[in-house]
XYZ file of C-alpha atoms in Angstrom:
336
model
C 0.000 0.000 0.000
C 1.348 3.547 -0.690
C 1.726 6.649 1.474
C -1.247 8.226 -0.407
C -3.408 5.589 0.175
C -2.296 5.239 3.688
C -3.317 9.149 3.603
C -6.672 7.995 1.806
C -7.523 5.654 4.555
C -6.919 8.098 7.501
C -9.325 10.489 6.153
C -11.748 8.184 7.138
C -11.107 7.868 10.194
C -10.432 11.379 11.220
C -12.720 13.398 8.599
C -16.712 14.297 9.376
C -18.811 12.196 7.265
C -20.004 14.726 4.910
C -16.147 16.752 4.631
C -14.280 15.700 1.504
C -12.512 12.665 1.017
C -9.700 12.684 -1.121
C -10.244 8.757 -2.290
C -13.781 10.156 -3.310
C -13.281 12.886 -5.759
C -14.863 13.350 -8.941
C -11.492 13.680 -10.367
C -9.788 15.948 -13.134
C -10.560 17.200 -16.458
C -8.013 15.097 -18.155
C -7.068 11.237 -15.902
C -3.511 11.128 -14.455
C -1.631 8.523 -12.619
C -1.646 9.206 -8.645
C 0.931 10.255 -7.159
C 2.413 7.248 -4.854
C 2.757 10.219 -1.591
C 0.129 12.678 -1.523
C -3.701 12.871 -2.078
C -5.337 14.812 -5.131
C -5.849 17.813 -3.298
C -2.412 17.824 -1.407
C -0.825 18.090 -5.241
C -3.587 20.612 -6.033
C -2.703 23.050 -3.293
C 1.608 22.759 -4.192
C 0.716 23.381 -7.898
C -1.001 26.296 -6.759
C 1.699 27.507 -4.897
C 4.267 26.761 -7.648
C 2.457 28.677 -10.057
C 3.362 32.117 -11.675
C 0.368 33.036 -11.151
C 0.416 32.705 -7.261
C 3.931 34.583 -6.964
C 2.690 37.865 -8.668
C -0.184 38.673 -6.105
C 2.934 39.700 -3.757
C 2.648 42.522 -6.161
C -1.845 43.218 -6.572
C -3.315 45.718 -4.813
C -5.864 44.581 -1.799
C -6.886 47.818 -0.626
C -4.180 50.654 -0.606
C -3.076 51.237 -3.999
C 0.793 51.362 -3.936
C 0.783 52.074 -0.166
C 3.980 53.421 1.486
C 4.643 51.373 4.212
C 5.922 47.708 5.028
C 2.505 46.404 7.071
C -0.235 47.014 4.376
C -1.714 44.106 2.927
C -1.138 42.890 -0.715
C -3.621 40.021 -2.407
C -0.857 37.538 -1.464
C -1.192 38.544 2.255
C -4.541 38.335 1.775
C -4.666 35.196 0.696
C -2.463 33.649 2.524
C -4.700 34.910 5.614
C -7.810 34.025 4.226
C -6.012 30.014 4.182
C -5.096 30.352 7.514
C -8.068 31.130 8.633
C -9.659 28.636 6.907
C -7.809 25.641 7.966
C -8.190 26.621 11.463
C -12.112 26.239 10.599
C -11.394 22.371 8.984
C -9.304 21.883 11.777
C -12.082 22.632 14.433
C -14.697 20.349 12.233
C -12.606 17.800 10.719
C -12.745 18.852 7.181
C -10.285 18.261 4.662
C -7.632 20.954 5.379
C -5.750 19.973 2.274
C -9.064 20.497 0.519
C -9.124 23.950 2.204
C -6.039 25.104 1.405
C -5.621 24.519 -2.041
C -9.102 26.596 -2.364
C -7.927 29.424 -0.153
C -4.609 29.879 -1.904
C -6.056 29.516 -5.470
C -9.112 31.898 -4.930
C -7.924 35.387 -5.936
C -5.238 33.832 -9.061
C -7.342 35.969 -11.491
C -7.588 39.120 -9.647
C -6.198 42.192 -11.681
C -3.615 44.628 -11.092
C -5.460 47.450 -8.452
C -7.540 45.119 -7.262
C -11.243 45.614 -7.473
C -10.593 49.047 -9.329
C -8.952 46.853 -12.025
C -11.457 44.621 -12.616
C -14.156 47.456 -12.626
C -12.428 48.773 -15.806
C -12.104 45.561 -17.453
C -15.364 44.385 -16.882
C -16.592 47.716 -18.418
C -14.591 47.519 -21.524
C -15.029 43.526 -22.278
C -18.215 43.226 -23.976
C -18.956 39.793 -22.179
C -17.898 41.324 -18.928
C -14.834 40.423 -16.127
C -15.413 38.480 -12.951
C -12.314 37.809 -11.251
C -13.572 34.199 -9.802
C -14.322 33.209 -13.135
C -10.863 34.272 -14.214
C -8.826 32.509 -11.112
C -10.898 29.274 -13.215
C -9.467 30.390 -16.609
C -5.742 30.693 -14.919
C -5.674 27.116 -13.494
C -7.521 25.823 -16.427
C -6.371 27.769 -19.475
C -3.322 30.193 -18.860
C -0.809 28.243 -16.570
C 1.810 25.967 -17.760
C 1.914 27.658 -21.561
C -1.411 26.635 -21.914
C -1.874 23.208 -20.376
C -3.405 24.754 -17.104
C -3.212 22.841 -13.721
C -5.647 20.404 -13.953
C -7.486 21.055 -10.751
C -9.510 18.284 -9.574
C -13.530 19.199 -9.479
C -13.952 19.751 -5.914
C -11.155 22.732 -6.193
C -12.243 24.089 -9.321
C -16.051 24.355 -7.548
C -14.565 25.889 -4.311
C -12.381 28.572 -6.707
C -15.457 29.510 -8.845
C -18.331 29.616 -5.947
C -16.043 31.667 -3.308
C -17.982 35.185 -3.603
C -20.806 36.203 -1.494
C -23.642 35.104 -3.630
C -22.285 31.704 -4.658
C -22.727 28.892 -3.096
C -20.133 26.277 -2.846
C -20.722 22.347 -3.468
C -18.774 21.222 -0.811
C -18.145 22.601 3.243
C -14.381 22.777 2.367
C -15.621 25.025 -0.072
C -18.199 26.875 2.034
C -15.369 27.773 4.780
C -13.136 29.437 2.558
C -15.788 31.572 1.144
C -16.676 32.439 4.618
C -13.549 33.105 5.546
C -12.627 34.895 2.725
C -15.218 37.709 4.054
C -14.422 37.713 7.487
C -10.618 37.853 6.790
C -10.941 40.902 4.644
C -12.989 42.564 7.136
C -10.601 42.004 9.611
C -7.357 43.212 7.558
C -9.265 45.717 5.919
C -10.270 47.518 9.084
C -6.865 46.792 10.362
C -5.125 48.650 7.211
C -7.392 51.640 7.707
C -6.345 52.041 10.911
C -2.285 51.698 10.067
C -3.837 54.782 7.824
C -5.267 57.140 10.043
C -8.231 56.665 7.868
C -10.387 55.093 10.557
C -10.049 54.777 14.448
C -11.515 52.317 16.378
C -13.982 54.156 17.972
C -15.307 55.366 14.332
C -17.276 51.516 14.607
C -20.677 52.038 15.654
C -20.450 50.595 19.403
C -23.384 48.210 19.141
C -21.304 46.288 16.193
C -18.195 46.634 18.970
C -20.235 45.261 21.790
C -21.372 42.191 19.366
C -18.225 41.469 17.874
C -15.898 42.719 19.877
C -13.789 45.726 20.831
C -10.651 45.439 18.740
C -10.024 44.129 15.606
C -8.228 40.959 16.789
C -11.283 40.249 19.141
C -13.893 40.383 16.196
C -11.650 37.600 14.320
C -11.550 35.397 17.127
C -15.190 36.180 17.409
C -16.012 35.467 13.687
C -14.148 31.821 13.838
C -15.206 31.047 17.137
C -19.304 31.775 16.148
C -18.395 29.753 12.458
C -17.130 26.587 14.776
C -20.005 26.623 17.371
C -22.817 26.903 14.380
C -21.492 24.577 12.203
C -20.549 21.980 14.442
C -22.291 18.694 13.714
C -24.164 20.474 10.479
C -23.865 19.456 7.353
C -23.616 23.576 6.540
C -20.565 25.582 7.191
C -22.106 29.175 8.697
C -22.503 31.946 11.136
C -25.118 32.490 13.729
C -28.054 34.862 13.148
C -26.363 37.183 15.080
C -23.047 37.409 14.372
C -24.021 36.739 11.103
C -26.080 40.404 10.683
C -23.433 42.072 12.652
C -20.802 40.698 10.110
C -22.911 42.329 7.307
C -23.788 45.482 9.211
C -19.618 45.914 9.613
C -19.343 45.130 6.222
C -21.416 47.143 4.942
C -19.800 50.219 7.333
C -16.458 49.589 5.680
C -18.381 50.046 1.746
C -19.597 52.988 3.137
C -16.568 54.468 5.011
C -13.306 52.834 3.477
C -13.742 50.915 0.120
C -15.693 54.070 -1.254
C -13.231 56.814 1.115
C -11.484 59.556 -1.104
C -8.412 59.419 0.875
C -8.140 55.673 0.823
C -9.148 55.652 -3.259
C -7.676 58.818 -4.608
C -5.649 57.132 -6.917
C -8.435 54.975 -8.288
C -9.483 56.761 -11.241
C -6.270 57.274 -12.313
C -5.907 52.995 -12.200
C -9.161 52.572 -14.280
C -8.414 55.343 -16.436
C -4.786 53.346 -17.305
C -6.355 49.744 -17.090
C -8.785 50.742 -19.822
C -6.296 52.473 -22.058
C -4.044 49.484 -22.144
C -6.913 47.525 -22.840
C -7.950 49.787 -26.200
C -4.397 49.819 -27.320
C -3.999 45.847 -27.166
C -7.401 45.564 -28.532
C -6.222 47.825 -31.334
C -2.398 46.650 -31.473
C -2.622 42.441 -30.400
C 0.016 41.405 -32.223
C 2.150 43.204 -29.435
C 0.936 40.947 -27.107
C 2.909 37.878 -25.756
C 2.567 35.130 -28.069
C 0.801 33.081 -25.583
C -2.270 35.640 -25.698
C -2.274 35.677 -29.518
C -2.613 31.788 -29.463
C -5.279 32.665 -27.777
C -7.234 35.455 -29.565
C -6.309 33.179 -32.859
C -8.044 34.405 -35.961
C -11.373 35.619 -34.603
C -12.064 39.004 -33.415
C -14.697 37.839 -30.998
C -11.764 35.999 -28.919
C -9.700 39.024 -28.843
C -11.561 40.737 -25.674
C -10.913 37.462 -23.752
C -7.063 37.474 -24.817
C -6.704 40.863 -23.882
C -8.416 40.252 -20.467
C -6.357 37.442 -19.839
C -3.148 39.961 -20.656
C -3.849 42.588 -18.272
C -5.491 41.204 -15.572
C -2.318 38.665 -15.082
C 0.303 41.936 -14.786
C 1.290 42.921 -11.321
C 0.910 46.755 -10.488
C 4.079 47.757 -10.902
C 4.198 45.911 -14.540
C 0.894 47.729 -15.333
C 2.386 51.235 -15.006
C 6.049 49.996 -16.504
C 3.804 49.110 -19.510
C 1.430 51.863 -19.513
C 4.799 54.265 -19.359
C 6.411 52.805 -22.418
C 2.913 52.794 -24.138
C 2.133 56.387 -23.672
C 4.574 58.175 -21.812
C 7.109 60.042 -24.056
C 10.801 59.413 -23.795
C 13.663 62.065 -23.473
C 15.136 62.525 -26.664
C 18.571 62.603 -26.740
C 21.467 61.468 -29.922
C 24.554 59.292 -29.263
């Protein structure tokens, strides 16, 4: 018998009947051979982290557009919290961390450069829209490995796709990440603002304060605790009623107060305005495009949007501008 199947077998005897088993999955796209030392999803989660796409949300905007300042949080922190997080959750329930993780870190692959400002210009200029969970699916599937793409098992692939707020996952692995994935960026969030100076603590209306708690470390132990205690022995991962509408009532506070603050998104414009320009020029000039993203737009014009998409949505922030200022920012002129 081999380590992985060892691995296989333990599951069942440590796992909640309804988490996912890795013995059980519905598989890949395309068949492979197993590996002899690790379950599906344990190879899942390292391809995610070996990916290019993985290393470049070090550099993609969470919040604070090019923030000056060692603490703030980029999409990698982010994720990285948000898997954290989450396998403390399968921990506590006896779900299928590996499951978890490889979920967690491969949720935000198809996020754009300045972050939700980013993909608000793209999906404004692409005429069949931009969602950046359905483009984390088109990285692992499409874009990584020249073209091959990861080959994901299903279970991942669902947990990837279904992680926003309105989506609802097919498994609980799945359904903790995309809770987690809220209460995480409320906590950082809030936590950035106040590294800031753009909120204080005591800006939170107290009754949220009293419910959650009085710091922004307290409300995180508060959110994980209340997920545990309701979900225990459920075959739903969720929140209490009350924490639950407290959760969406602070969530809502930081829409109103941070995500939409002038001081906090000053610079936002200014991203959108660049995103789209770089998307007209490469929609006007794709043959300056890496060749990977011209195998993709091919010979039909209707494919071009997509290619383009997939182009600029995969550049870092700092590559963004480094492009945009070659594109259309004149050069010195000087003679030899």
């Amino acid at each position: 018998m081999s380590l992985r199947e060892e691995l296989e077998k333990r599951e069942y005897r440590i796992l909640h009947p309804a988490a996912s088993h890795a013995a059980e999955s519905a598989g890949r796209k395309t068949g492979e051979e197993e590996c002899d030392i690790r379950t599906c999803y344990m190879r899942d989660r390292d391809r995610i982290v070996h990916c290019k796409a993985f290393r470049r949300l070090k550099d993609k905007t969470q919040v604070f557009l090019s923030p000056k300042g060692d603490h703030y949080r980029t999409r990698l922190m982010h994720t990285l919290e948000v898997s954290q997080t989450s396998r403390t959750i399968a921990r506590c329930l006896s779900l299928n961390e590996d499951l978890v993780e490889a979920i967690a870190l491969g949720h935000d692959l198809g996020h754009t450069p300045f972050g939700h400002a980013g993909e608000r210009a793209l999906n404004g200029k692409n005429p069949e829209g931009f969602r950046h969970f359905e483009q984390s699916i088109r990285v692992v599937q499409v874009l990584e490995k020249n073209g091959q793409g990861l080959n994901l098992t299903m279970e991942v692939l669902d947990g990837i796709l279904n992680h926003g707020t309105q989506r609802h996952p097919g498994t609980l692995e799945g359904q903790a990440v995309r809770l987690c994935d809220k209460i995480s960026y409320i906590h950082h969030d809030m936590d950035d603002a106040e590294r800031a100076m753009i909120l204080k603590e005591e800006d939170l209306p107290m009754n949220l304060r009293r419910t959650l708690g009085m710091s922004t470390r307290s409300r995180l132990n508060t959110f994980i605790h209340d997920i545990v205690r309701s979900s225990a022995d459920r075959n739903e991962i969720r929140m209490s009623a009350e924490i639950g509408e407290a959760m969406m009532d602070l969530r809502r506070f930081l829409f109103e107060n941070l995500y939409s603050n002038p001081r906090a998104k000053s610079e936002e414009k200014k991203a959108i305005e660049m995103i789209g320009q770089l998307y007209d020029y490469y929609m006007k000039h794709p043959e300056e495009m890496p060749s990977e993203y011209l195998r993709i737009a091919g010979n039909e014009r209707e494919h071009l949007p997509t290619a383009v998409c997939d182009y600029i949505s995969g550049m870092t922030d700092q590559y963004s501008k480094l492009v945009y200022e070659k594109l259309f920012i004149p050069k010195s002129w000087s003679v030899n």
